[in-house]
PDB file of C-alpha atoms and ligand atoms in Angstrom:
ATOM      1  CA  MET A   1      50.732  66.847 113.849  1.00 89.00           C
ATOM      2  CA  THR A   2      53.281  67.707 111.084  1.00 94.00           C
ATOM      3  CA  THR A   3      56.757  67.938 111.542  1.00 97.00           C
ATOM      4  CA  ILE A   4      56.563  71.444 110.721  1.00 98.00           C
ATOM      5  CA  GLU A   5      54.311  72.066 113.122  1.00 98.00           C
ATOM      6  CA  LYS A   6      55.775  70.108 115.942  1.00 98.00           C
ATOM      7  CA  ASN A   7      59.212  71.861 114.825  1.00 98.00           C
ATOM      8  CA  LEU A   8      57.540  75.240 115.083  1.00 98.00           C
ATOM      9  CA  GLN A   9      56.141  74.232 118.791  1.00 98.00           C
ATOM     10  CA  THR A  10      59.982  73.554 119.609  1.00 98.00           C
ATOM     11  CA  VAL A  11      61.239  76.947 118.267  1.00 98.00           C
ATOM     12  CA  GLN A  12      58.563  78.677 119.941  1.00 98.00           C
ATOM     13  CA  SER A  13      59.424  77.069 123.307  1.00 98.00           C
ATOM     14  CA  ARG A  14      63.039  78.212 122.771  1.00 98.00           C
ATOM     15  CA  LEU A  15      61.917  81.554 122.072  1.00 98.00           C
ATOM     16  CA  ALA A  16      59.971  81.682 125.315  1.00 98.00           C
ATOM     17  CA  ALA A  17      62.767  80.357 127.274  1.00 98.00           C
ATOM     18  CA  ALA A  18      65.367  82.754 125.830  1.00 98.00           C
ATOM     19  CA  CYS A  19      62.981  85.841 126.133  1.00 98.00           C
ATOM     20  CA  GLN A  20      62.638  84.466 129.777  1.00 98.00           C
ATOM     21  CA  ALA A  21      66.104  84.261 130.529  1.00 98.00           C
ATOM     22  CA  ALA A  22      66.740  87.669 129.172  1.00 97.00           C
ATOM     23  CA  GLY A  23      64.148  89.348 131.251  1.00 98.00           C
ATOM     24  CA  ARG A  24      62.438  90.087 127.906  1.00 98.00           C
ATOM     25  CA  ASN A  25      58.669  89.992 127.034  1.00 98.00           C
ATOM     26  CA  ARG A  26      58.245  87.465 124.289  1.00 98.00           C
ATOM     27  CA  SER A  27      55.958  89.991 122.276  1.00 98.00           C
ATOM     28  CA  GLU A  28      59.532  91.839 121.568  1.00 98.00           C
ATOM     29  CA  VAL A  29      60.738  89.235 119.376  1.00 98.00           C
ATOM     30  CA  CYS A  30      59.348  88.113 115.755  1.00 98.00           C
ATOM     31  CA  LEU A  31      59.843  84.646 114.433  1.00 98.00           C
ATOM     32  CA  LEU A  32      61.009  84.862 110.900  1.00 99.00           C
ATOM     33  CA  ALA A  33      60.405  81.483 109.169  1.00 98.00           C
ATOM     34  CA  VAL A  34      62.988  81.262 106.399  1.00 98.00           C
ATOM     35  CA  SER A  35      61.821  78.805 103.676  1.00 98.00           C
ATOM     36  CA  LYS A  36      64.293  79.241 101.180  1.00 97.00           C
ATOM     37  CA  THR A  37      64.427  76.026  98.898  1.00 96.00           C
ATOM     38  CA  PHE A  38      61.183  74.518 100.693  1.00 97.00           C
ATOM     39  CA  ASP A  39      58.117  74.482  98.579  1.00 97.00           C
ATOM     40  CA  ALA A  40      54.906  76.422  98.934  1.00 98.00           C
ATOM     41  CA  GLY A  41      53.383  73.357 100.660  1.00 98.00           C
ATOM     42  CA  ALA A  42      55.822  73.574 103.470  1.00 98.00           C
ATOM     43  CA  VAL A  43      54.978  77.320 103.730  1.00 98.00           C
ATOM     44  CA  ALA A  44      51.439  76.506 103.810  1.00 98.00           C
ATOM     45  CA  GLN A  45      51.906  73.945 106.594  1.00 98.00           C
ATOM     46  CA  ALA A  46      53.871  76.555 108.625  1.00 98.00           C
ATOM     47  CA  HIS A  47      51.130  79.104 108.092  1.00 98.00           C
ATOM     48  CA  ALA A  48      48.380  76.717 109.317  1.00 98.00           C
ATOM     49  CA  ALA A  49      50.371  76.207 112.338  1.00 97.00           C
ATOM     50  CA  GLY A  50      50.093  79.916 112.881  1.00 97.00           C
ATOM     51  CA  GLN A  51      53.014  81.332 111.265  1.00 98.00           C
ATOM     52  CA  THR A  52      52.746  84.558 109.342  1.00 98.00           C
ATOM     53  CA  GLU A  53      56.223  85.874 108.529  1.00 98.00           C
ATOM     54  CA  PHE A  54      58.449  84.141 105.683  1.00 98.00           C
ATOM     55  CA  GLY A  55      62.241  84.778 104.861  1.00 98.00           C
ATOM     56  CA  GLU A  56      63.383  83.827 101.518  1.00 98.00           C
ATOM     57  CA  ASN A  57      66.827  84.435  99.896  1.00 97.00           C
ATOM     58  CA  TYR A  58      66.050  83.367  96.365  1.00 97.00           C
ATOM     59  CA  ILE A  59      64.177  86.007  94.556  1.00 97.00           C
ATOM     60  CA  GLN A  60      62.818  84.324  91.745  1.00 97.00           C
ATOM     61  CA  GLU A  61      62.018  80.987  93.657  1.00 97.00           C
ATOM     62  CA  ALA A  62      60.350  83.143  96.295  1.00 98.00           C
ATOM     63  CA  VAL A  63      58.012  85.094  93.791  1.00 98.00           C
ATOM     64  CA  GLN A  64      56.835  81.612  92.830  1.00 98.00           C
ATOM     65  CA  LYS A  65      55.526  80.930  96.281  1.00 98.00           C
ATOM     66  CA  ILE A  66      54.572  84.416  96.962  1.00 98.00           C
ATOM     67  CA  VAL A  67      52.139  84.095  93.874  1.00 98.00           C
ATOM     68  CA  ALA A  68      51.123  80.621  94.743  1.00 98.00           C
ATOM     69  CA  LEU A  69      50.270  81.437  98.496  1.00 98.00           C
ATOM     70  CA  HIS A  70      48.697  84.998  97.527  1.00 97.00           C
ATOM     71  CA  HIS A  71      45.264  83.867  99.208  1.00 97.00           C
ATOM     72  CA  LEU A  72      46.929  83.767 102.519  1.00 98.00           C
ATOM     73  CA  ASP A  73      47.903  86.559 104.575  1.00 96.00           C
ATOM     74  CA  LEU A  74      51.640  86.361 104.650  1.00 98.00           C
ATOM     75  CA  GLN A  75      54.516  88.792 105.241  1.00 98.00           C
ATOM     76  CA  TRP A  76      57.169  88.246 102.782  1.00 99.00           C
ATOM     77  CA  HIS A  77      61.057  89.011 103.649  1.00 99.00           C
ATOM     78  CA  CYS A  78      63.693  89.349 101.158  1.00 98.00           C
ATOM     79  CA  ILE A  79      66.690  88.139 103.200  1.00 98.00           C
ATOM     80  CA  GLY A  80      69.020  87.282 100.175  1.00 97.00           C
ATOM     81  CA  PRO A  81      71.457  89.388  98.118  1.00 96.00           C
ATOM     82  CA  ILE A  82      69.834  92.030  95.273  1.00 96.00           C
ATOM     83  CA  GLN A  83      71.473  92.306  91.908  1.00 95.00           C
ATOM     84  CA  SER A  84      69.899  95.377  90.413  1.00 96.00           C
ATOM     85  CA  ASN A  85      67.908  93.568  87.688  1.00 97.00           C
ATOM     86  CA  LYS A  86      66.204  91.705  90.384  1.00 97.00           C
ATOM     87  CA  THR A  87      64.758  95.245  92.338  1.00 98.00           C
ATOM     88  CA  ARG A  88      61.815  95.196  90.458  1.00 98.00           C
ATOM     89  CA  LEU A  89      60.630  91.661  91.142  1.00 98.00           C
ATOM     90  CA  VAL A  90      61.613  92.518  94.913  1.00 98.00           C
ATOM     91  CA  ALA A  91      59.913  95.790  94.971  1.00 98.00           C
ATOM     92  CA  GLU A  92      56.565  94.343  93.243  1.00 98.00           C
ATOM     93  CA  HIS A  93      56.339  90.972  95.554  1.00 98.00           C
ATOM     94  CA  PHE A  94      57.950  91.264  98.792  1.00 98.00           C
ATOM     95  CA  ASP A  95      56.875  93.347 102.143  1.00 98.00           C
ATOM     96  CA  TRP A  96      60.127  93.347 103.485  1.00 99.00           C
ATOM     97  CA  VAL A  97      64.032  93.704 102.184  1.00 98.00           C
ATOM     98  CA  GLN A  98      66.303  93.131 104.964  1.00 98.00           C
ATOM     99  CA  THR A  99      69.576  93.046 102.917  1.00 98.00           C
ATOM    100  CA  VAL A 100      69.841  96.941 101.628  1.00 98.00           C
ATOM    101  CA  ASP A 101      73.614  97.930 101.383  1.00 97.00           C
ATOM    102  CA  ARG A 102      73.879 100.226  98.903  1.00 97.00           C
ATOM    103  CA  LEU A 103      71.959 103.387  98.127  1.00 98.00           C
ATOM    104  CA  LYS A 104      71.498 102.424  94.372  1.00 98.00           C
ATOM    105  CA  ILE A 105      69.541  99.147  95.252  1.00 98.00           C
ATOM    106  CA  ALA A 106      67.562 101.388  97.691  1.00 98.00           C
ATOM    107  CA  GLU A 107      66.812 104.209  95.195  1.00 98.00           C
ATOM    108  CA  ARG A 108      65.613 101.363  92.491  1.00 98.00           C
ATOM    109  CA  LEU A 109      63.309  99.544  95.086  1.00 98.00           C
ATOM    110  CA  SER A 110      61.827 103.066  96.027  1.00 98.00           C
ATOM    111  CA  GLU A 111      61.291 103.925  92.349  1.00 98.00           C
ATOM    112  CA  GLN A 112      59.505 100.547  91.467  1.00 98.00           C
ATOM    113  CA  ARG A 113      57.266  99.889  94.553  1.00 98.00           C
ATOM    114  CA  PRO A 114      54.114 100.046  93.143  1.00 98.00           C
ATOM    115  CA  ALA A 115      51.985 103.126  93.807  1.00 97.00           C
ATOM    116  CA  HIS A 116      49.049 101.169  95.239  1.00 97.00           C
ATOM    117  CA  LEU A 117      51.255  98.953  97.852  1.00 98.00           C
ATOM    118  CA  PRO A 118      52.404 100.289 101.282  1.00 98.00           C
ATOM    119  CA  PRO A 119      56.301 101.322 101.440  1.00 98.00           C
ATOM    120  CA  LEU A 120      58.460  98.613 101.625  1.00 98.00           C
ATOM    121  CA  GLN A 121      59.825  97.944 104.989  1.00 98.00           C
ATOM    122  CA  VAL A 122      63.667  97.875 105.073  1.00 98.00           C
ATOM    123  CA  CYS A 123      66.656  96.919 106.802  1.00 98.00           C
ATOM    124  CA  ILE A 124      69.933  97.846 106.265  1.00 98.00           C
ATOM    125  CA  GLN A 125      72.361  95.178 106.572  1.00 98.00           C
ATOM    126  CA  VAL A 126      75.403  95.604 108.246  1.00 98.00           C
ATOM    127  CA  ASN A 127      78.601  93.565 108.106  1.00 96.00           C
ATOM    128  CA  ALA A 128      79.498  93.336 111.603  1.00 89.00           C
ATOM    129  CA  ASP A 129      82.653  91.426 111.516  1.00 82.00           C
ATOM    130  CA  GLY A 130      83.871  91.287 107.957  1.00 74.00           C
ATOM    131  CA  GLY A 131      82.911  87.713 107.672  1.00 62.00           C
ATOM    132  CA  ALA A 132      80.006  85.196 106.888  1.00 53.00           C
ATOM    133  CA  THR A 133      79.114  87.055 103.791  1.00 63.00           C
ATOM    134  CA  LYS A 134      80.686  90.073 101.953  1.00 75.00           C
ATOM    135  CA  SER A 135      77.170  91.842 101.953  1.00 90.00           C
ATOM    136  CA  GLY A 136      76.545  94.558 104.103  1.00 96.00           C
ATOM    137  CA  VAL A 137      77.714  98.078 104.890  1.00 97.00           C
ATOM    138  CA  LEU A 138      80.541  98.454 107.570  1.00 96.00           C
ATOM    139  CA  PRO A 139      79.357 100.039 110.809  1.00 96.00           C
ATOM    140  CA  GLN A 140      80.928 103.153 110.205  1.00 96.00           C
ATOM    141  CA  ASP A 141      78.971 103.587 107.041  1.00 96.00           C
ATOM    142  CA  ALA A 142      75.761 102.568 108.244  1.00 98.00           C
ATOM    143  CA  LEU A 143      74.304 105.934 109.371  1.00 98.00           C
ATOM    144  CA  ALA A 144      75.189 107.686 106.000  1.00 98.00           C
ATOM    145  CA  LEU A 145      73.212 105.026 104.293  1.00 98.00           C
ATOM    146  CA  ALA A 146      70.308 104.665 106.995  1.00 98.00           C
ATOM    147  CA  GLN A 147      69.574 108.531 106.563  1.00 98.00           C
ATOM    148  CA  GLN A 148      69.793 108.319 102.702  1.00 98.00           C
ATOM    149  CA  VAL A 149      67.160 105.248 102.866  1.00 98.00           C
ATOM    150  CA  ALA A 150      65.023 106.945 105.408  1.00 98.00           C
ATOM    151  CA  ALA A 151      64.543 109.730 102.732  1.00 98.00           C
ATOM    152  CA  LEU A 152      63.101 107.705 100.095  1.00 98.00           C
ATOM    153  CA  PRO A 153      59.234 108.039  99.413  1.00 98.00           C
ATOM    154  CA  LYS A 154      58.471 104.554  98.877  1.00 98.00           C
ATOM    155  CA  LEU A 155      60.481 102.813 101.740  1.00 98.00           C
ATOM    156  CA  HIS A 156      60.209 102.874 105.582  1.00 98.00           C
ATOM    157  CA  LEU A 157      63.374 102.090 107.101  1.00 98.00           C
ATOM    158  CA  ARG A 158      62.574  99.716 110.105  1.00 98.00           C
ATOM    159  CA  GLY A 159      66.383  99.108 111.356  1.00 98.00           C
ATOM    160  CA  ILE A 160      69.345  96.768 110.851  1.00 98.00           C
ATOM    161  CA  MET A 161      69.944  93.035 110.012  1.00 98.00           C
ATOM    162  CA  SER A 162      73.217  91.233 110.314  1.00 97.00           C
ATOM    163  CA  ILE A 163      74.266  87.747 109.612  1.00 95.00           C
ATOM    164  CA  PRO A 164      77.667  87.136 111.641  1.00 95.00           C
ATOM    165  CA  GLU A 165      79.989  84.309 111.422  1.00 92.00           C
ATOM    166  CA  PRO A 166      79.181  81.344 113.316  1.00 92.00           C
ATOM    167  CA  ALA A 167      80.534  81.704 116.880  1.00 95.00           C
ATOM    168  CA  PRO A 168      82.084  78.868 118.779  1.00 96.00           C
ATOM    169  CA  ASP A 169      79.983  79.347 121.971  1.00 97.00           C
ATOM    170  CA  PHE A 170      77.397  81.477 123.813  1.00 97.00           C
ATOM    171  CA  ALA A 171      79.885  84.095 124.876  1.00 98.00           C
ATOM    172  CA  ALA A 172      81.416  84.567 121.407  1.00 97.00           C
ATOM    173  CA  ALA A 173      78.024  84.910 120.017  1.00 97.00           C
ATOM    174  CA  CYS A 174      76.895  87.120 122.768  1.00 98.00           C
ATOM    175  CA  ALA A 175      79.916  89.636 122.026  1.00 97.00           C
ATOM    176  CA  VAL A 176      79.305  89.835 118.252  1.00 97.00           C
ATOM    177  CA  PHE A 177      75.599  90.279 118.666  1.00 98.00           C
ATOM    178  CA  ALA A 178      76.297  93.039 121.043  1.00 98.00           C
ATOM    179  CA  SER A 179      78.523  94.851 118.619  1.00 97.00           C
ATOM    180  CA  ILE A 180      75.476  95.052 116.391  1.00 98.00           C
ATOM    181  CA  LYS A 181      73.136  95.960 118.983  1.00 98.00           C
ATOM    182  CA  ALA A 182      75.438  99.015 119.462  1.00 98.00           C
ATOM    183  CA  VAL A 183      75.510  99.842 115.821  1.00 98.00           C
ATOM    184  CA  PHE A 184      71.387  99.839 116.259  1.00 98.00           C
ATOM    185  CA  ASP A 185      71.503 102.007 119.196  1.00 98.00           C
ATOM    186  CA  ASP A 186      73.948 104.322 117.859  1.00 98.00           C
ATOM    187  CA  LEU A 187      71.755 104.810 114.962  1.00 98.00           C
ATOM    188  CA  LYS A 188      68.424 105.222 117.102  1.00 98.00           C
ATOM    189  CA  ALA A 189      70.512 107.623 119.191  1.00 98.00           C
ATOM    190  CA  THR A 190      70.639 110.061 115.925  1.00 98.00           C
ATOM    191  CA  GLY A 191      66.865 110.246 116.135  1.00 98.00           C
ATOM    192  CA  LEU A 192      66.197 107.620 113.420  1.00 98.00           C
ATOM    193  CA  ALA A 193      62.945 105.802 114.782  1.00 97.00           C
ATOM    194  CA  LEU A 194      63.934 102.115 114.347  1.00 98.00           C
ATOM    195  CA  ASP A 195      62.454  98.997 115.811  1.00 98.00           C
ATOM    196  CA  THR A 196      63.988  96.107 114.137  1.00 98.00           C
ATOM    197  CA  LEU A 197      67.165  94.440 114.990  1.00 99.00           C
ATOM    198  CA  SER A 198      67.387  91.158 112.687  1.00 98.00           C
ATOM    199  CA  MET A 199      69.967  88.912 114.164  1.00 98.00           C
ATOM    200  CA  GLY A 200      69.907  85.104 115.213  1.00 98.00           C
ATOM    201  CA  MET A 201      69.352  81.847 113.317  1.00 98.00           C
ATOM    202  CA  SER A 202      68.676  78.507 114.320  1.00 98.00           C
ATOM    203  CA  ALA A 203      72.113  77.652 116.155  1.00 97.00           C
ATOM    204  CA  ASP A 204      72.392  81.136 117.916  1.00 98.00           C
ATOM    205  CA  LEU A 205      68.808  82.508 118.416  1.00 98.00           C
ATOM    206  CA  GLU A 206      69.111  82.404 122.348  1.00 98.00           C
ATOM    207  CA  ALA A 207      72.643  84.748 122.232  1.00 98.00           C
ATOM    208  CA  ALA A 208      70.910  86.770 120.022  1.00 98.00           C
ATOM    209  CA  ILE A 209      67.692  87.181 121.991  1.00 98.00           C
ATOM    210  CA  HIS A 210      69.887  87.614 125.079  1.00 98.00           C
ATOM    211  CA  SER A 211      71.864  90.475 123.217  1.00 98.00           C
ATOM    212  CA  GLY A 212      68.549  92.531 121.954  1.00 98.00           C
ATOM    213  CA  SER A 213      67.616  90.697 118.815  1.00 98.00           C
ATOM    214  CA  THR A 214      63.851  92.006 117.906  1.00 98.00           C
ATOM    215  CA  MET A 215      63.724  89.215 114.942  1.00 99.00           C
ATOM    216  CA  VAL A 216      65.421  85.763 114.604  1.00 98.00           C
ATOM    217  CA  ARG A 217      65.297  84.333 110.945  1.00 98.00           C
ATOM    218  CA  VAL A 218      65.174  80.505 111.630  1.00 98.00           C
ATOM    219  CA  GLY A 219      65.277  78.210 108.743  1.00 98.00           C
ATOM    220  CA  THR A 220      66.540  74.417 109.433  1.00 98.00           C
ATOM    221  CA  ALA A 221      64.795  74.548 113.068  1.00 98.00           C
ATOM    222  CA  ILE A 222      61.555  74.854 111.347  1.00 98.00           C
ATOM    223  CA  PHE A 223      61.664  73.185 107.970  1.00 98.00           C
ATOM    224  CA  GLY A 224      64.546  70.853 108.633  1.00 96.00           C
ATOM    225  CA  GLY A 225      67.867  70.504 106.662  1.00 95.00           C
ATOM    226  CA  ARG A 226      68.296  72.035 103.303  1.00 92.00           C
ATOM    227  CA  VAL A 227      69.603  70.122 100.298  1.00 80.00           C
ATOM    228  CA  LYS A 228      70.629  72.874  98.137  1.00 60.00           C
ATOM    229  CA  ALA A 229      73.526  74.708  99.045  1.00 54.00           C
ATOM    230  CA  ASP A 230      73.057  78.402 100.523  1.00 53.00           C
TER     231      ASP A 230
HETATM  232  C1  PLP B   1      69.130  80.382 105.700  1.00 60.62           C
HETATM  233  C2  PLP B   1      69.258  82.128 106.471  1.00 60.62           C
HETATM  234  C3  PLP B   1      68.795  82.117 107.502  1.00 60.62           C
HETATM  235  C4  PLP B   1      68.301  80.254 108.186  1.00 60.62           C
HETATM  236  O1  PLP B   1      69.295  79.877 108.776  1.00 60.62           O
HETATM  237  P1  PLP B   1      69.180  78.490 109.567  1.00 60.62           P
HETATM  238  O2  PLP B   1      70.604  78.271 110.111  1.00 60.62           O
HETATM  239  O3  PLP B   1      68.475  77.233 108.690  1.00 60.62           O
HETATM  240  O4  PLP B   1      68.318  78.671 110.874  1.00 60.62           O
HETATM  241  C5  PLP B   1      68.670  83.358 108.262  1.00 60.62           C
HETATM  242  N1  PLP B   1      69.165  84.278 107.825  1.00 60.62           N
HETATM  243  C6  PLP B   1      69.678  84.502 106.448  1.00 60.62           C
HETATM  244  C7  PLP B   1      70.095  85.578 106.131  1.00 60.62           C
HETATM  245  C8  PLP B   1      69.802  83.074 105.801  1.00 60.62           C
HETATM  246  O5  PLP B   1      70.543  83.278 104.687  1.00 60.62           O
END
């Protein structure tokens, strides 16, 4: 068994235990394998172990892997910041974009999505605690952007994602994740049909699942430590 296969089994066990502890069905939580800085061979190993959803931060690096692994049935999620001059690459190669935080980027993605592809699946990135990254809309601005994104023809708004600052312990992590879940619930209460709350990483996926996450983004616990900074 490869290290990646073993790691995936460990992560799957953590997910199952976290769902059970939270009284949730395992099928409510999608595992996104974050393969940034790892090569196409590592992604292929994870796929051989049953993994189909992959997240990437660096667009050019990602496109190389997406092209190289075109023969596999994979779903690729862009989870890194997107500059205007990269929207075309994203629109042409990815299945999901989780980091939309400006209307201008959303409009370009919609315009540039090739007609023969299904709509891009989109999450709005919400900056819940002002920390970790400066990316993301503030919670009070999420609804306006969500309504604008939902109206774009080649985008399908699925939910929100957030990258909060690492918390010191489980309770503190749950408090931040609960505030993100509240933003998600508020959006749904306005009538938006959303099903994706992307939060939680290797170190805090249990707290995220406890707090209602439907998608955890896990890199280190599957592929090992990254050499390159992120
Ligand atoms: C790198 C990254 C992850 C994965 O982080 P790990 O701690 O390695 O699990 C998740 N989400 C985003 C947005 C990332 O950039």
